[in-house]
mmCIF file of C-alpha atoms in Angstrom:
data_model
loop_
_atom_site.group_PDB
_atom_site.id
_atom_site.type_symbol
_atom_site.label_atom_id
_atom_site.label_comp_id
_atom_site.label_asym_id
_atom_site.label_seq_id
_atom_site.Cartn_x
_atom_site.Cartn_y
_atom_site.Cartn_z
ATOM 1 C CA UNK A 1 -29.892 6.338 15.050
ATOM 2 C CA UNK A 2 -26.841 7.280 13.050
ATOM 3 C CA UNK A 3 -27.141 6.732 9.351
ATOM 4 C CA UNK A 4 -24.745 4.074 8.102
ATOM 5 C CA UNK A 5 -23.664 4.237 4.486
ATOM 6 C CA UNK A 6 -22.314 1.022 2.975
ATOM 7 C CA UNK A 7 -20.023 2.037 0.163
ATOM 8 C CA UNK A 8 -18.419 -0.201 -2.443
ATOM 9 C CA UNK A 9 -15.468 1.718 -3.760
ATOM 10 C CA UNK A 10 -12.846 -0.718 -4.945
ATOM 11 C CA UNK A 11 -11.401 -4.127 -4.308
ATOM 12 C CA UNK A 12 -7.699 -4.035 -5.154
ATOM 13 C CA UNK A 13 -5.605 -7.109 -4.817
ATOM 14 C CA UNK A 14 -2.074 -8.447 -4.699
ATOM 15 C CA UNK A 15 -3.222 -11.846 -3.614
ATOM 16 C CA UNK A 16 -2.455 -14.021 -0.617
ATOM 17 C CA UNK A 17 -3.703 -17.443 -1.780
ATOM 18 C CA UNK A 18 -4.099 -19.408 -5.000
ATOM 19 C CA UNK A 19 -6.590 -22.170 -5.814
ATOM 20 C CA UNK A 20 -4.661 -25.401 -6.391
ATOM 21 C CA UNK A 21 -7.106 -26.903 -8.876
ATOM 22 C CA UNK A 22 -7.406 -24.998 -12.141
ATOM 23 C CA UNK A 23 -10.502 -25.130 -14.348
ATOM 24 C CA UNK A 24 -10.182 -27.415 -17.333
ATOM 25 C CA UNK A 25 -13.270 -26.243 -19.222
ATOM 26 C CA UNK A 26 -14.259 -22.832 -20.558
ATOM 27 C CA UNK A 27 -16.276 -20.767 -18.098
ATOM 28 C CA UNK A 28 -19.088 -18.658 -19.477
ATOM 29 C CA UNK A 29 -20.869 -15.614 -18.123
ATOM 30 C CA UNK A 30 -24.283 -15.011 -19.680
ATOM 31 C CA UNK A 31 -26.324 -11.823 -19.644
ATOM 32 C CA UNK A 32 -29.916 -12.939 -20.249
ATOM 33 C CA UNK A 33 -31.187 -9.409 -20.926
ATOM 34 C CA UNK A 34 -28.350 -8.384 -23.264
ATOM 35 C CA UNK A 35 -28.846 -7.375 -26.877
ATOM 36 C CA UNK A 36 -26.018 -8.693 -29.065
ATOM 37 C CA UNK A 37 -25.739 -6.417 -32.077
ATOM 38 C CA UNK A 38 -23.146 -8.639 -33.758
ATOM 39 C CA UNK A 39 -20.130 -10.782 -32.862
ATOM 40 C CA UNK A 40 -18.242 -7.735 -31.534
ATOM 41 C CA UNK A 41 -20.798 -5.610 -29.678
ATOM 42 C CA UNK A 42 -23.268 -6.193 -26.847
ATOM 43 C CA UNK A 43 -25.638 -3.839 -25.042
ATOM 44 C CA UNK A 44 -26.405 -4.892 -21.495
ATOM 45 C CA UNK A 45 -29.115 -3.163 -19.433
ATOM 46 C CA UNK A 46 -28.245 -2.410 -15.832
ATOM 47 C CA UNK A 47 -30.012 -1.340 -12.685
ATOM 48 C CA UNK A 48 -28.716 1.198 -10.197
ATOM 49 C CA UNK A 49 -28.712 -0.017 -6.597
ATOM 50 C CA UNK A 50 -27.631 2.661 -4.129
ATOM 51 C CA UNK A 51 -25.600 4.330 -6.893
ATOM 52 C CA UNK A 52 -23.893 1.096 -7.946
ATOM 53 C CA UNK A 53 -24.111 -0.107 -11.551
ATOM 54 C CA UNK A 54 -25.419 -3.681 -11.401
ATOM 55 C CA UNK A 55 -26.001 -6.178 -14.235
ATOM 56 C CA UNK A 56 -27.904 -9.453 -14.073
ATOM 57 C CA UNK A 57 -25.924 -12.497 -15.153
ATOM 58 C CA UNK A 58 -25.589 -16.273 -15.021
ATOM 59 C CA UNK A 59 -22.216 -17.645 -13.954
ATOM 60 C CA UNK A 60 -21.089 -21.113 -12.838
ATOM 61 C CA UNK A 61 -24.719 -22.337 -12.768
ATOM 62 C CA UNK A 62 -25.904 -19.441 -10.635
ATOM 63 C CA UNK A 63 -28.081 -16.442 -11.425
ATOM 64 C CA UNK A 64 -27.492 -13.129 -9.712
ATOM 65 C CA UNK A 65 -25.936 -9.686 -9.828
ATOM 66 C CA UNK A 66 -22.513 -8.354 -10.763
ATOM 67 C CA UNK A 67 -21.279 -4.831 -9.993
ATOM 68 C CA UNK A 68 -19.471 -3.062 -12.845
ATOM 69 C CA UNK A 69 -16.374 -1.629 -11.158
ATOM 70 C CA UNK A 70 -13.455 -0.057 -13.034
ATOM 71 C CA UNK A 71 -11.714 0.341 -9.669
ATOM 72 C CA UNK A 72 -11.403 -3.436 -9.299
ATOM 73 C CA UNK A 73 -8.363 -4.975 -10.943
ATOM 74 C CA UNK A 74 -9.936 -8.343 -11.719
ATOM 75 C CA UNK A 75 -13.124 -10.339 -11.741
ATOM 76 C CA UNK A 76 -14.166 -10.732 -8.093
ATOM 77 C CA UNK A 77 -16.370 -13.628 -6.970
ATOM 78 C CA UNK A 78 -18.396 -13.665 -3.766
ATOM 79 C CA UNK A 79 -17.086 -16.493 -1.589
ATOM 80 C CA UNK A 80 -20.608 -17.103 -0.229
ATOM 81 C CA UNK A 81 -21.899 -18.362 -3.572
ATOM 82 C CA UNK A 82 -19.038 -20.355 -5.071
ATOM 83 C CA UNK A 83 -17.502 -23.748 -4.249
ATOM 84 C CA UNK A 84 -15.357 -23.982 -1.158
ATOM 85 C CA UNK A 85 -12.963 -26.626 0.069
ATOM 86 C CA UNK A 86 -10.297 -26.570 -2.640
ATOM 87 C CA UNK A 87 -6.789 -26.963 -1.251
ATOM 88 C CA UNK A 88 -5.133 -23.554 -0.987
ATOM 89 C CA UNK A 89 -1.493 -22.577 -1.316
ATOM 90 C CA UNK A 90 -0.343 -19.458 0.497
ATOM 91 C CA UNK A 91 1.280 -16.665 -1.481
ATOM 92 C CA UNK A 92 3.166 -13.576 -0.399
ATOM 93 C CA UNK A 93 1.574 -10.149 -0.607
ATOM 94 C CA UNK A 94 -1.238 -8.091 0.811
ATOM 95 C CA UNK A 95 -4.783 -7.418 -0.221
ATOM 96 C CA UNK A 96 -5.826 -3.837 0.349
ATOM 97 C CA UNK A 97 -9.087 -1.957 0.380
ATOM 98 C CA UNK A 98 -9.805 1.695 0.862
ATOM 99 C CA UNK A 99 -10.333 1.436 4.597
ATOM 100 C CA UNK A 100 -8.254 -1.594 5.632
ATOM 101 C CA UNK A 101 -6.398 -4.712 4.590
ATOM 102 C CA UNK A 102 -8.782 -7.535 3.657
ATOM 103 C CA UNK A 103 -7.828 -10.679 5.523
ATOM 104 C CA UNK A 104 -8.795 -13.697 3.423
ATOM 105 C CA UNK A 105 -8.815 -13.331 -0.338
ATOM 106 C CA UNK A 106 -8.319 -16.216 -2.723
ATOM 107 C CA UNK A 107 -7.375 -16.488 -6.348
ATOM 108 C CA UNK A 108 -8.979 -18.791 -8.891
ATOM 109 C CA UNK A 109 -7.579 -19.287 -12.376
ATOM 110 C CA UNK A 110 -10.047 -19.579 -15.238
ATOM 111 C CA UNK A 111 -8.379 -21.326 -18.177
ATOM 112 C CA UNK A 112 -10.919 -19.765 -20.507
ATOM 113 C CA UNK A 113 -13.550 -17.175 -19.666
ATOM 114 C CA UNK A 114 -16.360 -16.553 -22.145
ATOM 115 C CA UNK A 115 -18.366 -13.340 -22.089
ATOM 116 C CA UNK A 116 -21.257 -14.825 -24.069
ATOM 117 C CA UNK A 117 -19.539 -15.311 -27.441
ATOM 118 C CA UNK A 118 -16.455 -13.243 -26.487
ATOM 119 C CA UNK A 119 -13.693 -15.602 -25.346
ATOM 120 C CA UNK A 120 -10.971 -14.477 -22.926
ATOM 121 C CA UNK A 121 -8.204 -16.935 -22.104
ATOM 122 C CA UNK A 122 -6.079 -17.286 -18.957
ATOM 123 C CA UNK A 123 -8.071 -14.899 -16.770
ATOM 124 C CA UNK A 124 -7.976 -15.046 -12.983
ATOM 125 C CA UNK A 125 -10.660 -14.209 -10.455
ATOM 126 C CA UNK A 126 -10.423 -13.082 -6.853
ATOM 127 C CA UNK A 127 -12.691 -14.819 -4.339
ATOM 128 C CA UNK A 128 -13.579 -12.915 -1.165
ATOM 129 C CA UNK A 129 -16.466 -12.506 1.256
ATOM 130 C CA UNK A 130 -18.833 -9.814 -0.077
ATOM 131 C CA UNK A 131 -21.679 -10.703 2.294
ATOM 132 C CA UNK A 132 -21.762 -7.312 4.043
ATOM 133 C CA UNK A 133 -22.331 -5.588 0.697
ATOM 134 C CA UNK A 134 -24.899 -8.192 -0.333
ATOM 135 C CA UNK A 135 -26.882 -7.675 2.868
ATOM 136 C CA UNK A 136 -26.743 -3.888 2.851
ATOM 137 C CA UNK A 137 -27.733 -3.599 -0.826
ATOM 138 C CA UNK A 138 -30.353 -6.368 -0.626
ATOM 139 C CA UNK A 139 -29.101 -8.106 -3.763
ATOM 140 C CA UNK A 140 -27.932 -11.587 -4.724
ATOM 141 C CA UNK A 141 -24.345 -10.509 -5.345
ATOM 142 C CA UNK A 142 -22.281 -13.011 -7.307
ATOM 143 C CA UNK A 143 -19.330 -10.692 -7.771
ATOM 144 C CA UNK A 144 -17.702 -7.717 -9.425
ATOM 145 C CA UNK A 145 -16.594 -7.276 -13.043
ATOM 146 C CA UNK A 146 -13.369 -5.262 -13.139
ATOM 147 C CA UNK A 147 -10.566 -3.990 -15.331
ATOM 148 C CA UNK A 148 -9.147 -7.354 -16.412
ATOM 149 C CA UNK A 149 -12.416 -8.159 -18.193
ATOM 150 C CA UNK A 150 -13.320 -4.644 -19.388
ATOM 151 C CA UNK A 151 -9.950 -3.634 -20.848
ATOM 152 C CA UNK A 152 -10.466 -5.574 -24.101
ATOM 153 C CA UNK A 153 -13.555 -3.537 -24.948
ATOM 154 C CA UNK A 154 -14.568 0.027 -25.538
ATOM 155 C CA UNK A 155 -16.977 0.498 -22.629
ATOM 156 C CA UNK A 156 -19.914 2.920 -22.851
ATOM 157 C CA UNK A 157 -21.468 3.619 -19.421
ATOM 158 C CA UNK A 158 -24.829 5.258 -20.119
ATOM 159 C CA UNK A 159 -26.729 6.406 -17.045
ATOM 160 C CA UNK A 160 -29.294 8.110 -19.290
ATOM 161 C CA UNK A 161 -30.488 4.828 -20.846
ATOM 162 C CA UNK A 162 -29.217 2.591 -17.996
ATOM 163 C CA UNK A 163 -27.184 0.360 -20.253
ATOM 164 C CA UNK A 164 -23.553 -0.566 -20.783
ATOM 165 C CA UNK A 165 -22.248 -1.186 -24.310
ATOM 166 C CA UNK A 166 -19.210 -3.440 -24.753
ATOM 167 C CA UNK A 167 -17.520 -3.266 -28.142
ATOM 168 C CA UNK A 168 -14.482 -5.441 -28.792
ATOM 169 C CA UNK A 169 -11.293 -3.590 -29.811
ATOM 170 C CA UNK A 170 -8.026 -4.632 -31.443
ATOM 171 C CA UNK A 171 -4.569 -4.228 -29.909
ATOM 172 C CA UNK A 172 -4.542 -0.533 -30.907
ATOM 173 C CA UNK A 173 -7.909 0.148 -29.316
ATOM 174 C CA UNK A 174 -9.813 0.438 -32.609
ATOM 175 C CA UNK A 175 -13.330 -1.002 -32.506
ATOM 176 C CA UNK A 176 -13.909 -4.075 -34.653
ATOM 177 C CA UNK A 177 -17.502 -2.896 -35.065
ATOM 178 C CA UNK A 178 -17.316 0.495 -36.785
ATOM 179 C CA UNK A 179 -20.993 1.444 -36.342
ATOM 180 C CA UNK A 180 -21.635 1.197 -32.622
ATOM 181 C CA UNK A 181 -23.002 4.577 -31.569
ATOM 182 C CA UNK A 182 -25.906 6.468 -33.072
ATOM 183 C CA UNK A 183 -25.328 9.292 -30.586
ATOM 184 C CA UNK A 184 -22.930 12.184 -31.120
ATOM 185 C CA UNK A 185 -19.549 12.247 -29.378
ATOM 186 C CA UNK A 186 -19.090 15.828 -28.196
ATOM 187 C CA UNK A 187 -15.825 15.708 -26.209
ATOM 188 C CA UNK A 188 -12.655 13.640 -25.883
ATOM 189 C CA UNK A 189 -10.278 13.513 -22.928
ATOM 190 C CA UNK A 190 -6.931 11.756 -22.480
ATOM 191 C CA UNK A 191 -6.305 9.850 -19.270
ATOM 192 C CA UNK A 192 -3.325 8.083 -17.681
ATOM 193 C CA UNK A 193 -3.690 4.369 -17.032
ATOM 194 C CA UNK A 194 -1.830 3.673 -13.795
ATOM 195 C CA UNK A 195 -1.781 -0.085 -13.332
ATOM 196 C CA UNK A 196 -5.547 -0.745 -13.630
ATOM 197 C CA UNK A 197 -6.673 2.758 -12.638
ATOM 198 C CA UNK A 198 -8.049 5.493 -14.901
ATOM 199 C CA UNK A 199 -6.546 8.807 -13.727
ATOM 200 C CA UNK A 200 -7.829 12.091 -15.121
ATOM 201 C CA UNK A 201 -6.393 15.555 -14.564
ATOM 202 C CA UNK A 202 -8.655 18.480 -13.786
ATOM 203 C CA UNK A 203 -9.041 21.668 -11.805
ATOM 204 C CA UNK A 204 -10.889 22.773 -8.680
ATOM 205 C CA UNK A 205 -10.824 26.516 -8.048
ATOM 206 C CA UNK A 206 -8.036 26.724 -10.678
ATOM 207 C CA UNK A 207 -5.903 24.277 -8.674
ATOM 208 C CA UNK A 208 -4.712 21.200 -10.572
ATOM 209 C CA UNK A 209 -5.999 17.859 -9.268
ATOM 210 C CA UNK A 210 -5.717 14.170 -10.245
ATOM 211 C CA UNK A 211 -8.800 12.009 -9.770
ATOM 212 C CA UNK A 212 -9.357 8.284 -10.267
ATOM 213 C CA UNK A 213 -12.450 7.411 -12.326
ATOM 214 C CA UNK A 214 -14.140 4.515 -10.528
ATOM 215 C CA UNK A 215 -17.549 3.185 -11.602
ATOM 216 C CA UNK A 216 -17.751 1.261 -8.305
ATOM 217 C CA UNK A 217 -17.656 4.417 -6.168
ATOM 218 C CA UNK A 218 -21.097 5.375 -4.885
ATOM 219 C CA UNK A 219 -19.838 8.833 -3.943
ATOM 220 C CA UNK A 220 -17.087 11.101 -5.183
ATOM 221 C CA UNK A 221 -14.205 11.457 -2.725
ATOM 222 C CA UNK A 222 -11.840 14.296 -1.925
ATOM 223 C CA UNK A 223 -8.696 14.100 0.192
ATOM 224 C CA UNK A 224 -9.108 16.042 3.424
ATOM 225 C CA UNK A 225 -5.438 17.036 3.159
ATOM 226 C CA UNK A 226 -5.992 18.837 -0.144
ATOM 227 C CA UNK A 227 -4.879 22.425 -0.749
ATOM 228 C CA UNK A 228 -7.090 24.903 1.128
ATOM 229 C CA UNK A 229 -8.039 26.593 -2.161
ATOM 230 C CA UNK A 230 -9.547 23.260 -3.250
ATOM 231 C CA UNK A 231 -11.310 22.648 0.070
ATOM 232 C CA UNK A 232 -12.923 26.100 -0.163
ATOM 233 C CA UNK A 233 -15.042 24.737 -3.005
ATOM 234 C CA UNK A 234 -16.429 21.976 -0.799
ATOM 235 C CA UNK A 235 -19.667 22.826 1.021
ATOM 236 C CA UNK A 236 -20.249 20.429 3.970
ATOM 237 C CA UNK A 237 -23.768 19.169 4.691
ATOM 238 C CA UNK A 238 -23.486 16.384 7.310
ATOM 239 C CA UNK A 239 -21.326 13.615 8.720
ATOM 240 C CA UNK A 240 -21.904 9.996 7.724
ATOM 241 C CA UNK A 241 -20.657 6.602 8.853
ATOM 242 C CA UNK A 242 -19.144 4.739 5.922
ATOM 243 C CA UNK A 243 -18.568 0.986 5.835
ATOM 244 C CA UNK A 244 -15.988 -0.007 3.245
ATOM 245 C CA UNK A 245 -13.848 -2.941 2.197
ATOM 246 C CA UNK A 246 -13.302 -5.284 5.146
ATOM 247 C CA UNK A 247 -16.536 -4.034 6.775
ATOM 248 C CA UNK A 248 -14.659 -1.350 8.748
ATOM 249 C CA UNK A 249 -16.536 1.819 9.745
ATOM 250 C CA UNK A 250 -15.121 5.306 9.301
ATOM 251 C CA UNK A 251 -16.661 8.750 9.797
ATOM 252 C CA UNK A 252 -16.651 11.066 6.798
ATOM 253 C CA UNK A 253 -17.849 14.579 6.002
ATOM 254 C CA UNK A 254 -20.405 14.701 3.171
ATOM 255 C CA UNK A 255 -21.345 17.702 1.066
ATOM 256 C CA UNK A 256 -21.043 19.145 -2.426
ATOM 257 C CA UNK A 257 -17.968 19.960 -4.493
ATOM 258 C CA UNK A 258 -18.219 23.020 -6.728
ATOM 259 C CA UNK A 259 -16.161 24.377 -9.611
ATOM 260 C CA UNK A 260 -14.700 21.087 -10.859
ATOM 261 C CA UNK A 261 -13.481 21.141 -14.448
ATOM 262 C CA UNK A 262 -11.680 18.567 -16.561
ATOM 263 C CA UNK A 263 -10.459 21.283 -18.919
ATOM 264 C CA UNK A 264 -11.613 24.606 -20.349
ATOM 265 C CA UNK A 265 -14.480 22.928 -22.226
ATOM 266 C CA UNK A 266 -15.659 20.264 -19.795
ATOM 267 C CA UNK A 267 -17.074 21.312 -16.443
ATOM 268 C CA UNK A 268 -19.150 19.256 -14.008
ATOM 269 C CA UNK A 269 -20.990 20.043 -10.863
ATOM 270 C CA UNK A 270 -21.898 20.581 -8.193
ATOM 271 C CA UNK A 271 -21.363 16.937 -7.226
ATOM 272 C CA UNK A 272 -22.097 15.138 -3.961
ATOM 273 C CA UNK A 273 -18.710 14.303 -2.431
ATOM 274 C CA UNK A 274 -17.268 12.910 0.776
ATOM 275 C CA UNK A 275 -14.085 14.286 2.328
ATOM 276 C CA UNK A 276 -11.885 11.722 3.993
ATOM 277 C CA UNK A 277 -8.275 10.670 4.472
ATOM 278 C CA UNK A 278 -7.086 9.024 1.260
ATOM 279 C CA UNK A 279 -3.729 7.766 2.536
ATOM 280 C CA UNK A 280 -4.674 4.229 1.443
ATOM 281 C CA UNK A 281 -5.269 5.339 -2.135
ATOM 282 C CA UNK A 282 -1.710 4.839 -3.286
ATOM 283 C CA UNK A 283 -1.846 1.182 -2.189
ATOM 284 C CA UNK A 284 -5.278 0.676 -3.679
ATOM 285 C CA UNK A 285 -4.970 2.444 -7.015
ATOM 286 C CA UNK A 286 -1.243 2.010 -7.574
ATOM 287 C CA UNK A 287 -0.752 5.790 -7.760
ATOM 288 C CA UNK A 288 -1.397 8.928 -5.700
ATOM 289 C CA UNK A 289 -4.664 10.773 -6.414
ATOM 290 C CA UNK A 290 -6.433 13.771 -4.931
ATOM 291 C CA UNK A 291 -9.823 12.136 -5.107
ATOM 292 C CA UNK A 292 -12.248 9.788 -6.838
ATOM 293 C CA UNK A 293 -14.941 10.398 -9.454
ATOM 294 C CA UNK A 294 -17.750 7.854 -9.250
ATOM 295 C CA UNK A 295 -21.495 7.712 -9.812
ATOM 296 C CA UNK A 296 -21.914 11.430 -9.148
ATOM 297 C CA UNK A 297 -19.691 12.194 -12.139
ATOM 298 C CA UNK A 298 -21.111 9.511 -14.433
ATOM 299 C CA UNK A 299 -24.701 10.670 -13.956
ATOM 300 C CA UNK A 300 -23.711 13.981 -15.546
ATOM 301 C CA UNK A 301 -21.507 12.499 -18.278
ATOM 302 C CA UNK A 302 -22.451 9.656 -20.635
ATOM 303 C CA UNK A 303 -18.935 8.231 -20.744
ATOM 304 C CA UNK A 304 -17.057 5.902 -23.111
ATOM 305 C CA UNK A 305 -13.809 4.328 -21.840
ATOM 306 C CA UNK A 306 -11.123 3.101 -24.218
ATOM 307 C CA UNK A 307 -8.341 1.571 -22.133
ATOM 308 C CA UNK A 308 -5.948 0.831 -24.975
ATOM 309 C CA UNK A 309 -6.124 4.374 -26.398
ATOM 310 C CA UNK A 310 -6.259 5.846 -22.855
ATOM 311 C CA UNK A 311 -9.115 8.098 -23.853
ATOM 312 C CA UNK A 312 -12.543 9.034 -22.561
ATOM 313 C CA UNK A 313 -15.307 10.077 -24.929
ATOM 314 C CA UNK A 314 -18.457 11.892 -23.838
ATOM 315 C CA UNK A 315 -21.799 11.402 -25.583
ATOM 316 C CA UNK A 316 -24.321 14.220 -25.892
ATOM 317 C CA UNK A 317 -27.132 13.933 -23.332
ATOM 318 C CA UNK A 318 -30.653 14.883 -24.523
ATOM 319 C CA UNK A 319 -31.545 15.930 -20.967
ATOM 320 C CA UNK A 320 -30.032 15.569 -17.537
ATOM 321 C CA UNK A 321 -31.765 12.987 -15.363
ATOM 322 C CA UNK A 322 -30.709 13.203 -11.732
#
């Protein structure tokens, strides 16, 4: 039997429908296992399910899992677990995923969204059917936490301790809590924020590349139409069937990518990577990229994201844990 890989890469939306009835009351998401250091900073433990970063939460009177996904533009709610039947008004536009257009998304406006004691006003959530991901990952998936929620914080993704630290920042990106990290920051890297997408520049075999950093990508991705000098550093292992957004299957070549560097100081690898046609990436990410850095990158690099400063910071790792 062929191995089928269900992969949650991104859910990118310019929405087709809007919920007619807006919420009047504040909506709160609670993380029962979180440690709140003060009014500005929270540490939330996560579990890794098939290379997805998943936090436990309570939302709209339900308990379940949320995927942390920088590749998603907004908060995404799973249509299977949230109220249906509200009158819908059609809007223009398309909803795109990596492998196809998603047919029936919805939009719900949250007049006030509270991340425990962090209040965010006038946020919107996308509501789509995530049942194929829920079944394949064997989780109670309530939704996906994306850029629109994360951008107001400095976000520390720590796959060494399996925790995410959210520290509130001001309009300039400076942390309101000045004593967040006990660990040493050893490197800093600028990135370009293209719409909601973190884009980093790097090199493969001395050829310049642009990669999207996406915490919702189970595997790194490389465009099969890349320069041959880049493809020479990819070592194929096997072919896989991938099921992406919209539950569409595609065949991809899986292997390892060697000789990837962010700059002269920061090198990573070899990393498990899939090679596929990334023609949909411009629609999805809002910019052209040569590939995607996901879990395979983050497991090597304890990474801090500051959206407002457009900077990544890397924390020293005591040891590497594969």
